[in-house]
Coordinates of C-alpha atoms in Angstrom, one line a residue:
Chain A
M139 CA -9.8 17.3 -22.7
T140 CA -12.4 16.8 -20.0
T141 CA -13.1 19.8 -17.8
L142 CA -12.0 18.8 -14.4
T143 CA -14.6 20.3 -12.1
T144 CA -13.9 18.8 -8.7
Q145 CA -16.4 19.4 -6.0
P146 CA -15.6 19.1 -2.3
L147 CA -16.6 15.6 -1.4
P148 CA -20.0 15.4 0.3
F149 CA -20.1 13.7 3.7
G150 CA -19.6 9.9 3.3
A151 CA -18.4 10.0 -0.3
E152 CA -15.1 8.5 0.5
E153 CA -16.8 5.8 2.4
A154 CA -19.2 5.0 -0.5
T155 CA -16.3 4.7 -2.9
F156 CA -14.2 2.5 -0.5
I157 CA -17.2 0.3 0.3
R158 CA -17.7 -0.3 -3.5
R159 CA -14.0 -1.0 -3.8
S160 CA -14.0 -3.6 -1.0
L161 CA -17.1 -5.3 -2.2
L162 CA -15.5 -5.6 -5.7
H163 CA -12.5 -7.1 -4.0
S164 CA -14.6 -9.6 -2.1
L165 CA -16.4 -10.6 -5.3
R166 CA -13.2 -11.1 -7.2
D167 CA -11.3 -13.0 -4.6
G168 CA -12.2 -16.5 -5.9
E169 CA -10.3 -18.5 -3.3
S170 CA -11.7 -16.6 -0.3
M171 CA -15.2 -16.9 -1.9
V172 CA -14.9 -20.7 -2.2
M173 CA -13.5 -20.9 1.4
A174 CA -16.4 -18.7 2.6
I175 CA -18.9 -21.1 1.1
M176 CA -17.1 -24.4 1.7
L177 CA -16.2 -23.8 5.3
P178 CA -19.8 -23.5 6.6
V179 CA -21.1 -26.3 4.4
I180 CA -18.4 -28.8 5.3
T181 CA -18.4 -27.9 9.0
M182 CA -22.2 -28.3 9.1
L183 CA -22.1 -31.7 7.4
M184 CA -19.2 -32.9 9.6
F185 CA -21.0 -32.0 12.8
T186 CA -24.4 -33.3 11.9
F187 CA -23.5 -36.5 10.1
V188 CA -20.0 -37.5 11.3
F189 CA -19.9 -36.4 15.0
G190 CA -23.6 -35.8 15.5
G191 CA -24.6 -39.4 16.1
A192 CA -21.9 -39.9 18.7
I193 CA -22.6 -36.6 20.5
D194 CA -26.4 -37.0 20.6
S195 CA -27.9 -40.2 19.2
S196 CA -31.5 -38.7 19.3
G197 CA -30.8 -37.0 16.0
D198 CA -31.6 -33.6 17.5
Y199 CA -28.0 -32.5 17.5
V200 CA -28.4 -30.3 14.5
N201 CA -30.7 -28.0 16.5
Y202 CA -28.0 -27.6 19.1
V203 CA -25.0 -27.1 16.8
V204 CA -26.2 -24.6 14.1
P205 CA -25.8 -21.5 16.3
G206 CA -22.2 -22.5 17.0
I207 CA -21.4 -23.0 13.4
V208 CA -23.0 -19.7 12.5
L209 CA -20.6 -18.0 14.9
L210 CA -17.6 -20.0 13.9
C211 CA -18.1 -19.1 10.2
A212 CA -19.0 -15.5 10.8
G213 CA -16.0 -15.0 13.1
F214 CA -13.5 -16.8 10.8
G215 CA -14.9 -14.9 7.8
A216 CA -14.6 -11.6 9.6
S217 CA -11.0 -12.4 10.5
S218 CA -10.0 -12.1 6.8
T219 CA -10.4 -8.4 7.1
A220 CA -6.9 -8.4 8.7
V221 CA -5.5 -9.7 5.4
S222 CA -7.3 -7.1 3.3
V223 CA -6.1 -4.3 5.5
A224 CA -2.5 -5.6 5.8
Q225 CA -2.4 -5.9 2.0
D226 CA -3.5 -2.3 1.5
M227 CA -0.8 -1.2 4.0
Q228 CA 1.9 -3.3 2.4
N229 CA 1.4 -2.4 -1.2
G230 CA 1.5 1.3 -0.6
I231 CA -2.1 2.2 -1.7
V232 CA -2.9 3.6 1.7
D233 CA 0.1 5.9 1.3
R234 CA -1.3 7.0 -2.1
F235 CA -4.7 7.8 -0.5
R236 CA -2.8 9.8 2.2
T237 CA -1.3 12.1 -0.4
M238 CA -4.8 12.8 -1.7
P239 CA -7.1 15.4 -0.2
I240 CA -9.4 12.8 1.4
R241 CA -9.8 11.0 4.8
A242 CA -7.6 8.0 4.1
S243 CA -9.0 6.2 7.2
A244 CA -12.2 5.8 5.2
V245 CA -10.5 2.9 3.5
L246 CA -11.0 0.9 6.7
T247 CA -14.7 1.6 6.7
G248 CA -14.8 0.1 3.2
H249 CA -13.3 -3.2 4.5
V250 CA -15.6 -3.2 7.5
V251 CA -18.8 -2.8 5.6
A252 CA -17.7 -5.4 3.0
S253 CA -17.0 -7.9 5.7
L254 CA -20.4 -7.3 7.3
V255 CA -22.1 -7.9 4.0
R256 CA -20.0 -10.9 3.2
N257 CA -20.5 -12.6 6.5
L258 CA -24.2 -11.9 6.8
L259 CA -24.5 -13.7 3.4
A260 CA -22.4 -16.6 4.8
T261 CA -24.6 -16.7 7.9
A262 CA -27.7 -17.0 5.6
L263 CA -26.0 -19.8 3.8
V264 CA -25.1 -21.6 7.1
I265 CA -28.7 -21.4 8.2
G266 CA -30.0 -22.5 4.8
V267 CA -27.7 -25.5 4.8
G268 CA -28.7 -26.2 8.4
I269 CA -32.4 -26.2 7.5
A270 CA -31.6 -28.6 4.6
V271 CA -30.0 -31.1 7.0
G272 CA -32.8 -30.9 9.6
F273 CA -32.4 -27.7 11.6
R274 CA -35.9 -26.7 12.9
P275 CA -35.7 -23.4 14.7
Q276 CA -38.7 -22.7 17.0
G277 CA -38.0 -19.0 17.7
S278 CA -40.5 -16.2 17.1
L279 CA -40.0 -13.5 14.4
L280 CA -38.7 -11.2 17.1
G281 CA -36.3 -13.9 18.2
W282 CA -35.0 -14.3 14.7
L283 CA -34.4 -10.5 14.3
G284 CA -32.7 -10.4 17.7
A285 CA -30.4 -13.3 16.7
L286 CA -29.5 -11.7 13.4
A287 CA -28.8 -8.4 15.1
L288 CA -26.5 -10.1 17.6
V289 CA -24.7 -12.0 14.8
A290 CA -24.3 -8.7 12.9
L291 CA -22.9 -7.0 16.0
Y292 CA -20.5 -9.9 16.6
I293 CA -19.3 -9.8 13.0
L294 CA -18.8 -6.0 13.3
A295 CA -16.8 -6.4 16.5
I296 CA -14.6 -9.2 15.1
T297 CA -14.1 -7.3 11.9
Y298 CA -12.9 -4.2 13.7
L299 CA -10.7 -6.3 15.9
F300 CA -9.1 -7.9 12.8
A301 CA -8.9 -4.6 10.9
A302 CA -6.7 -3.4 13.8
I303 CA -4.7 -6.6 13.8
G304 CA -4.2 -6.1 10.0
L305 CA -2.8 -2.6 10.7
A306 CA -0.5 -4.0 13.4
A307 CA 0.7 -7.0 11.5
G308 CA 3.9 -6.7 9.5
S309 CA 2.6 -8.4 6.4
A310 CA -0.6 -9.9 4.9
E311 CA 0.8 -13.4 5.6
A312 CA 1.3 -12.6 9.3
A313 CA -2.2 -11.0 9.4
A314 CA -3.7 -14.2 7.9
S315 CA -2.3 -16.4 10.7
Y316 CA -4.3 -14.7 13.5
G317 CA -7.6 -15.9 12.1
F318 CA -7.0 -19.4 13.5
I319 CA -8.0 -18.1 17.0
L320 CA -11.6 -17.8 15.7
L321 CA -11.4 -21.2 14.1
F322 CA -10.6 -22.9 17.5
L323 CA -12.1 -20.6 20.2
P324 CA -15.6 -21.9 19.5
Y325 CA -14.5 -25.5 20.4
V326 CA -13.9 -24.4 24.0
S327 CA -17.4 -23.0 24.4
S328 CA -20.9 -24.3 24.4
A329 CA -20.9 -24.2 20.6
F330 CA -20.5 -27.9 19.9
V331 CA -20.9 -29.7 23.2
P332 CA -22.5 -28.6 26.5
I333 CA -19.9 -27.2 28.9
Q334 CA -20.9 -29.8 31.6
T335 CA -19.3 -32.5 29.5
M336 CA -15.9 -30.9 29.6
P337 CA -13.3 -31.6 32.3
D338 CA -13.8 -29.5 35.5
W339 CA -10.8 -27.2 35.0
M340 CA -12.1 -26.2 31.5
H341 CA -15.5 -25.2 32.8
W342 CA -14.4 -21.8 34.0
I343 CA -12.7 -21.0 30.7
A344 CA -15.5 -22.2 28.6
S345 CA -18.2 -20.5 30.7
N346 CA -16.5 -17.2 30.8
Q347 CA -15.1 -16.7 27.3
P348 CA -17.1 -14.3 25.1
L349 CA -18.4 -16.9 22.6
T350 CA -20.4 -18.9 25.1
P351 CA -23.0 -16.2 26.1
I352 CA -23.2 -15.1 22.5
I353 CA -23.9 -18.6 21.3
E354 CA -26.3 -19.3 24.2
T355 CA -28.2 -16.1 23.3
I356 CA -28.5 -17.0 19.6
R357 CA -29.5 -20.5 20.5
G358 CA -32.1 -19.3 22.9
L359 CA -33.5 -16.8 20.4
L360 CA -33.7 -19.2 17.5
M361 CA -35.0 -22.2 19.5
G362 CA -37.3 -20.1 21.7
T363 CA -35.8 -21.4 25.0
E364 CA -34.9 -19.7 28.3
L365 CA -32.3 -16.9 27.9
G366 CA -31.5 -15.9 31.5
N367 CA -28.9 -13.1 31.6
E368 CA -26.9 -14.5 28.7
P369 CA -28.1 -11.7 26.3
L370 CA -26.6 -9.0 28.6
W371 CA -23.2 -10.8 28.7
A372 CA -23.4 -11.3 24.9
L373 CA -24.1 -7.6 24.3
G374 CA -21.5 -6.6 26.8
W375 CA -18.8 -8.7 25.2
C376 CA -19.5 -7.5 21.7
V377 CA -19.6 -3.9 22.7
A378 CA -16.4 -4.2 24.7
I379 CA -14.6 -6.0 21.9
L380 CA -15.8 -3.3 19.4
A381 CA -14.8 -0.4 21.7
V382 CA -11.4 -1.8 22.4
S383 CA -10.8 -2.6 18.7
I384 CA -11.9 0.9 17.5
V385 CA -9.4 2.5 19.9
F386 CA -6.7 0.0 19.1
G387 CA -7.3 0.5 15.3
A388 CA -7.2 4.3 15.6
V389 CA -3.9 4.1 17.5
M390 CA -2.4 1.7 15.0
F391 CA -3.6 3.7 12.0
Q392 CA -2.1 6.8 13.5
R393 CA 1.2 5.0 14.1
K394 CA 1.4 3.2 10.8
A395 CA -0.3 5.7 8.5
G396 CA 0.0 8.9 10.4
R397 CA 2.5 11.6 9.5
R398 CA 5.7 9.9 10.6
Chain B
M910 CA 9.0 37.2 -7.6
Q911 CA 7.4 34.0 -8.8
T912 CA 6.5 31.5 -6.0
P913 CA 8.8 28.5 -6.4
A914 CA 6.9 25.2 -7.2
I915 CA 8.9 23.6 -4.4
A916 CA 11.1 25.3 -1.8
V917 CA 13.1 23.3 0.7
S918 CA 15.2 24.9 3.4
G919 CA 17.4 23.4 6.1
L920 CA 15.5 20.1 6.0
R921 CA 16.6 17.4 8.4
K922 CA 15.2 14.0 9.1
T923 CA 16.6 11.3 11.3
F924 CA 15.3 7.7 11.6
G925 CA 16.5 6.3 14.9
T926 CA 20.1 7.4 15.1
H927 CA 20.6 7.5 11.3
P928 CA 20.4 10.9 9.8
V929 CA 18.7 10.5 6.4
L930 CA 18.5 14.2 5.5
N931 CA 21.0 16.6 6.8
D932 CA 20.4 20.2 6.1
V933 CA 18.9 20.0 2.6
T934 CA 18.1 23.2 0.8
F935 CA 17.0 23.8 -2.8
E936 CA 14.3 25.4 -5.0
V937 CA 12.3 24.1 -8.0
A938 CA 11.0 26.7 -10.5
P939 CA 7.4 26.3 -11.8
G940 CA 7.2 24.3 -15.0
E941 CA 10.7 22.7 -14.9
I942 CA 11.8 19.1 -14.7
F943 CA 13.9 18.8 -11.6
A944 CA 15.9 15.6 -11.1
L945 CA 17.2 14.5 -7.7
L946 CA 20.1 12.2 -8.4
G947 CA 21.5 9.8 -5.8
P948 CA 22.3 6.3 -5.0
N949 CA 20.2 3.9 -2.9
G950 CA 19.9 5.2 0.7
A951 CA 20.8 8.8 -0.2
G952 CA 17.4 10.0 1.2
K953 CA 15.6 10.6 -2.1
T954 CA 12.4 8.7 -1.1
T955 CA 12.4 10.4 2.4
L956 CA 12.5 13.8 0.7
I957 CA 9.6 12.9 -1.6
N958 CA 7.7 11.5 1.4
I959 CA 8.2 14.8 3.2
L960 CA 7.1 16.9 0.2
S961 CA 4.0 14.8 -0.3
T962 CA 2.9 15.2 3.3
L963 CA 3.5 11.5 4.3
V964 CA 6.4 12.2 6.6
A965 CA 7.1 15.1 9.0
P966 CA 10.6 16.6 8.9
D967 CA 12.5 17.0 12.2
A968 CA 13.7 20.5 11.3
G969 CA 13.5 22.9 8.4
T970 CA 10.7 23.9 6.1
A971 CA 9.2 22.6 2.9
T972 CA 6.6 24.3 0.7
V973 CA 4.8 23.2 -2.4
N974 CA 3.2 26.0 -4.5
G975 CA 3.8 28.2 -1.4
F976 CA 1.9 25.9 0.9
D977 CA 3.7 24.6 3.9
V978 CA 3.6 20.8 4.0
G979 CA 3.2 20.7 7.8
R980 CA 0.8 23.6 8.3
D981 CA -1.4 23.2 5.2
P982 CA -1.1 19.6 4.1
L983 CA -4.6 19.6 2.5
A984 CA -3.6 22.5 0.2
V985 CA -0.4 20.6 -0.7
R986 CA -2.4 17.4 -1.4
R987 CA -4.7 19.4 -3.8
S988 CA -1.6 20.5 -5.8
I989 CA 0.3 17.3 -6.2
G990 CA 0.3 13.9 -7.8
L991 CA 2.6 11.1 -6.6
T992 CA 3.9 8.1 -8.4
G993 CA 5.8 6.0 -5.9
Q994 CA 8.6 3.6 -6.3
S995 CA 6.4 0.5 -5.6
A996 CA 3.6 1.4 -8.0
A997 CA 0.6 1.7 -5.8
V998 CA -2.3 0.7 -8.0
D999 CA -5.2 -1.5 -6.9
E1000 CA -4.3 -4.9 -8.4
V1001 CA -7.7 -6.4 -8.0
L1002 CA -9.4 -3.6 -10.0
T1003 CA -9.0 -3.1 -13.7
G1004 CA -7.1 -0.1 -15.1
S1005 CA -10.3 1.6 -15.9
E1006 CA -11.8 1.0 -12.4
N1007 CA -8.6 2.2 -10.8
L1008 CA -8.9 5.5 -12.6
R1009 CA -12.6 6.0 -12.1
M1010 CA -12.3 5.2 -8.3
M1011 CA -9.5 7.8 -8.0
G1012 CA -11.6 10.3 -10.0
R1013 CA -14.5 9.8 -7.6
L1014 CA -12.1 10.3 -4.6
F1015 CA -10.9 13.5 -6.1
G1016 CA -14.5 14.8 -6.3
L1017 CA -15.2 14.3 -10.0
S1018 CA -18.7 13.3 -10.9
R1019 CA -19.4 9.7 -12.0
S1020 CA -19.6 10.7 -15.7
A1021 CA -16.5 13.0 -15.5
S1022 CA -14.5 10.3 -13.8
A1023 CA -15.4 7.9 -16.6
A1024 CA -14.6 10.4 -19.3
R1025 CA -11.3 11.3 -17.6
A1026 CA -10.4 7.6 -17.2
D1027 CA -11.0 7.0 -20.9
E1028 CA -8.9 10.0 -21.8
L1029 CA -6.0 8.9 -19.7
L1030 CA -6.2 5.3 -20.8
E1031 CA -5.9 6.6 -24.4
R1032 CA -3.0 8.9 -23.6
F1033 CA -1.0 6.2 -21.7
D1034 CA -1.7 3.5 -24.3
L1035 CA -3.7 1.4 -22.0
V1036 CA -7.0 1.1 -23.9
Q1037 CA -6.4 -2.5 -24.8
A1038 CA -5.8 -3.4 -21.1
A1039 CA -8.5 -1.1 -19.7
R1040 CA -10.8 -4.0 -18.7
K1041 CA -8.0 -6.3 -17.4
R1042 CA -7.0 -6.4 -13.7
A1043 CA -3.9 -4.4 -12.9
K1044 CA -2.5 -7.6 -11.4
T1045 CA -1.9 -8.9 -15.0
Y1046 CA -0.1 -5.7 -16.1
S1047 CA 3.6 -5.7 -17.1
G1048 CA 6.0 -3.4 -15.1
G1049 CA 5.8 -0.7 -17.8
M1050 CA 2.0 -0.8 -18.0
R1051 CA 1.7 -0.7 -14.3
R1052 CA 4.0 2.3 -14.1
R1053 CA 2.0 4.1 -16.8
L1054 CA -1.3 3.3 -14.9
D1055 CA 0.3 4.6 -11.7
L1056 CA 1.3 7.8 -13.5
A1057 CA -2.2 8.1 -15.1
I1058 CA -3.7 7.9 -11.6
S1059 CA -1.6 10.7 -10.3
L1060 CA -2.7 12.9 -13.3
I1061 CA -6.4 12.4 -12.7
V1062 CA -7.1 16.0 -11.6
A1063 CA -4.1 17.5 -13.5
P1064 CA -2.0 18.5 -10.5
S1065 CA 0.5 21.3 -11.0
V1066 CA 3.3 19.5 -9.3
L1067 CA 4.2 15.8 -9.9
F1068 CA 6.5 13.7 -7.8
L1069 CA 7.9 10.7 -9.6
D1070 CA 10.0 8.4 -7.3
E1071 CA 12.4 6.5 -9.5
P1072 CA 9.8 6.3 -12.3
T1073 CA 11.9 4.0 -14.6
T1074 CA 13.7 1.7 -12.1
G1075 CA 13.2 -1.9 -13.1
L1076 CA 11.8 -1.1 -16.6
D1077 CA 13.1 -2.5 -19.8
P1078 CA 14.8 0.0 -22.2
R1079 CA 11.7 0.4 -24.4
S1080 CA 9.4 1.1 -21.5
R1081 CA 11.9 3.5 -20.2
Q1082 CA 12.0 5.5 -23.5
E1083 CA 8.2 5.6 -23.5
L1084 CA 8.0 6.9 -20.0
W1085 CA 10.6 9.5 -20.8
N1086 CA 8.4 10.7 -23.6
V1087 CA 5.5 10.9 -21.2
I1088 CA 7.5 12.9 -18.7
R1089 CA 8.5 15.3 -21.4
S1090 CA 4.9 15.8 -22.4
L1091 CA 4.0 16.6 -18.8
K1092 CA 6.4 19.5 -18.9
E1093 CA 4.8 20.6 -22.2
D1094 CA 1.5 20.7 -20.3
G1095 CA 3.1 23.2 -18.0
R1096 CA 3.5 21.0 -15.0
T1097 CA 6.4 20.9 -12.6
V1098 CA 8.0 17.5 -12.4
F1099 CA 10.2 16.4 -9.5
L1100 CA 11.8 13.1 -10.1
T1101 CA 14.3 11.0 -8.4
T1102 CA 16.7 8.7 -10.2
Q1103 CA 19.8 6.7 -9.8
Y1104 CA 20.8 7.2 -13.5
L1105 CA 22.8 10.1 -14.6
E1106 CA 21.6 9.4 -18.2
E1107 CA 18.0 9.8 -17.1
A1108 CA 18.7 13.1 -15.4
D1109 CA 20.7 14.2 -18.4
Q1110 CA 17.9 13.3 -20.8
L1111 CA 15.0 14.9 -18.9
A1112 CA 16.0 17.5 -16.4
D1113 CA 16.3 21.2 -16.6
T1114 CA 18.0 21.2 -13.2
V1115 CA 19.7 18.4 -11.4
A1116 CA 20.6 18.2 -7.7
V1117 CA 22.9 15.4 -6.4
L1118 CA 22.0 14.0 -3.1
N1119 CA 24.5 11.9 -1.2
E1120 CA 24.3 10.8 2.4
G1121 CA 21.6 13.4 3.2
H1122 CA 23.4 16.3 1.6
V1123 CA 22.9 18.1 -1.7
V1124 CA 26.5 17.9 -2.9
A1125 CA 26.0 19.6 -6.3
S1126 CA 23.2 21.2 -8.3
G1127 CA 22.9 22.9 -11.6
T1128 CA 22.1 22.1 -15.2
P1129 CA 23.0 18.6 -16.5
A1130 CA 25.7 20.2 -18.7
A1131 CA 27.3 21.9 -15.7
L1132 CA 27.2 18.7 -13.7
K1133 CA 28.9 16.7 -16.4
A1134 CA 31.5 19.4 -16.7
T1135 CA 32.5 18.6 -13.0
V1136 CA 32.8 15.0 -13.8
G1137 CA 34.7 15.5 -17.0
G1138 CA 34.4 13.3 -20.1
D1139 CA 35.1 9.7 -20.7
V1140 CA 36.7 7.5 -18.2
V1141 CA 39.7 5.2 -18.9
E1142 CA 39.6 2.0 -16.9
V1143 CA 42.1 -0.9 -16.5
R1144 CA 40.8 -4.2 -15.2
D1145 CA 42.5 -7.6 -14.7
R1146 CA 41.2 -10.8 -16.3
A1147 CA 38.9 -11.4 -13.3
G1148 CA 37.3 -8.0 -13.9
N1149 CA 38.8 -6.3 -10.8
L1150 CA 39.3 -2.6 -11.2
L1151 CA 43.0 -1.8 -11.2
L1152 CA 43.1 1.8 -12.4
Q1153 CA 40.5 4.4 -13.2
L1154 CA 41.3 7.8 -14.8
P1155 CA 38.6 10.4 -15.6
T1156 CA 39.4 12.6 -18.5
D1157 CA 38.0 16.0 -19.6
G1158 CA 36.6 14.3 -22.7
S1159 CA 39.1 15.9 -25.2
I1160 CA 41.4 13.9 -27.4
H1161 CA 44.3 15.4 -25.6
G1162 CA 42.9 14.3 -22.2
L1163 CA 42.3 10.8 -23.5
R1164 CA 45.9 10.6 -24.8
A1165 CA 47.2 11.9 -21.5
A1166 CA 45.2 9.3 -19.6
I1167 CA 46.5 6.5 -21.7
A1168 CA 50.0 7.7 -21.3
E1169 CA 49.5 7.7 -17.6
V1170 CA 48.3 4.1 -17.8
D1171 CA 51.5 3.3 -19.6
A1172 CA 53.6 5.1 -17.0
S1173 CA 51.8 3.4 -14.1
G1174 CA 53.0 -0.1 -15.2
V1175 CA 49.6 -1.6 -14.5
D1176 CA 48.8 -4.4 -16.9
G1177 CA 45.3 -5.4 -17.9
D1178 CA 42.3 -4.8 -20.3
V1179 CA 41.9 -1.1 -21.1
T1180 CA 38.4 0.3 -21.8
V1181 CA 37.0 3.8 -22.3
R1182 CA 33.5 4.4 -21.1
E1183 CA 31.1 7.3 -20.5
P1184 CA 31.0 8.8 -17.0
S1185 CA 28.6 7.1 -14.7
L1186 CA 26.9 8.2 -11.5
D1187 CA 29.7 6.6 -9.6
D1188 CA 32.1 9.0 -11.3
V1189 CA 29.9 12.0 -10.3
F1190 CA 30.3 10.9 -6.7
L1191 CA 34.0 10.3 -7.1
A1192 CA 34.3 13.7 -8.4
L1193 CA 32.0 15.4 -5.9
T1194 CA 32.7 13.5 -2.7
D1195 CA 35.4 11.4 -1.1
A1196 CA 33.3 8.3 -1.7
G1197 CA 36.2 7.0 -3.7
A1198 CA 38.4 6.6 -0.6
G1199 CA 38.6 2.9 0.4
H1200 CA 38.2 1.5 -3.1
A1201 CA 41.0 -0.4 -4.9
A1202 CA 44.1 1.6 -5.7
P1203 CA 42.7 4.8 -4.1
E1204 CA 45.8 6.8 -4.9
L1205 CA 45.1 6.4 -8.6
I1206 CA 41.3 6.8 -8.6
G1207 CA 39.9 10.3 -8.7
R1208 CA 42.9 12.0 -10.4
T1209 CA 41.9 13.8 -13.5
A1210 CA 44.3 13.5 -16.4
R1211 CA 44.5 16.8 -18.3

């Protein structure tokens, strides 16, 4: 029999194990993988070839729309974290982790990091497809790095938000249904059409919802155009969503997976 | 005096207004198989959840290996393994990956985790399925993997919550053999079950839990003595129970019971069967009240 020498876990060991687990889960979930690839590609093709001509006949629409599609895909992809978390809660594996001498909450870190990796890859794919259909960004290297950092921060915020929603949801099915918000929220922003083209009453909503400054910042950074104070709003929204979600998640974890 | 493997005293737990555990007290000696017998809703799972640090009791104390579950949960978690009712394995991972992941979480090195995983796959007859995802496992395989996971670091106390519920007879037999081998390893096994036969087959000590109370405890033999022997039943053609007479198991008792059937004037199909868990409750509680022909049920013919 193997000698069972157990060592106290070094700092971060639980996280490392759970990150590996969640990445394996991502790799093996065929349907989600297909969805993660097809959604950006189809959305991109729809907007550039089907709607693009009607929206802007100059053919320059692709340069306008890519940042919006990046955000739509990253946000929707991150929302699947709710399903992973709800599944873990539902099938009892979190309870098993809680009877072990480890920090069970590290299982959430695994899902968050996997989501970050998954959605950054999806973002690269969107940009790649965008370039293939004519996206010609003019931004500087610094602009690119800034845009990527903001996308990563946005993914992180949405992931944490949906991890908390996954904890709060009664089932994986219920958790899955919340993701639709991020599929539609981008339409009422400057993602696909300029806000000025919307009816007056919608202006206020579209201008003041979190996605608009984030999209405007990414667009400005990638295209090298004027940014104004949009980056401040973008950062503020991301940090605010992240902070609220972390607190919400901690409360939900305590309630659902604390000692009852 | 030897520290009990498990000691529970005056334990109470209420969910909402429903008292699930009502003043539960018992002890489990190190190295024994202890079966907690009870119907659905008796509080068995709640008790396991308290002992495995998942749920805090409202009142009373519970210790595992002398460690208080509330004050020293980490020490308790280092002593225990838990196999739950809904086998909590990672369905996306393979059997081997499940075991290696848990080994890492328990602080085994990468190579020790792999070696231990192979050893347990061998012991639980899962070598063939080691590289298949747990999602594809049968009920029995899944239960064995679940049990293997809880044995990764060889805990001294094992909790098995209804380990054989939903398994076919063959898988149940296999699991019984595994549970016996755990005792041979020197571990304390605390299991819950709805089946008298299971408790009888495995346990050194049985406690019967009903509506949050321990209504009886002792060796399986002692428990069966309270119930008596075979039960004589009379049913009508539709299968409704007309009459039920426990006996003390002797020929004399059986004859007396059948004579009583005759005398009662009830007409139907007569069968003789072994005592079931229901009979334990009939014998130990007033749970029989309210059933068909209450005046006839629960009388022991001697």
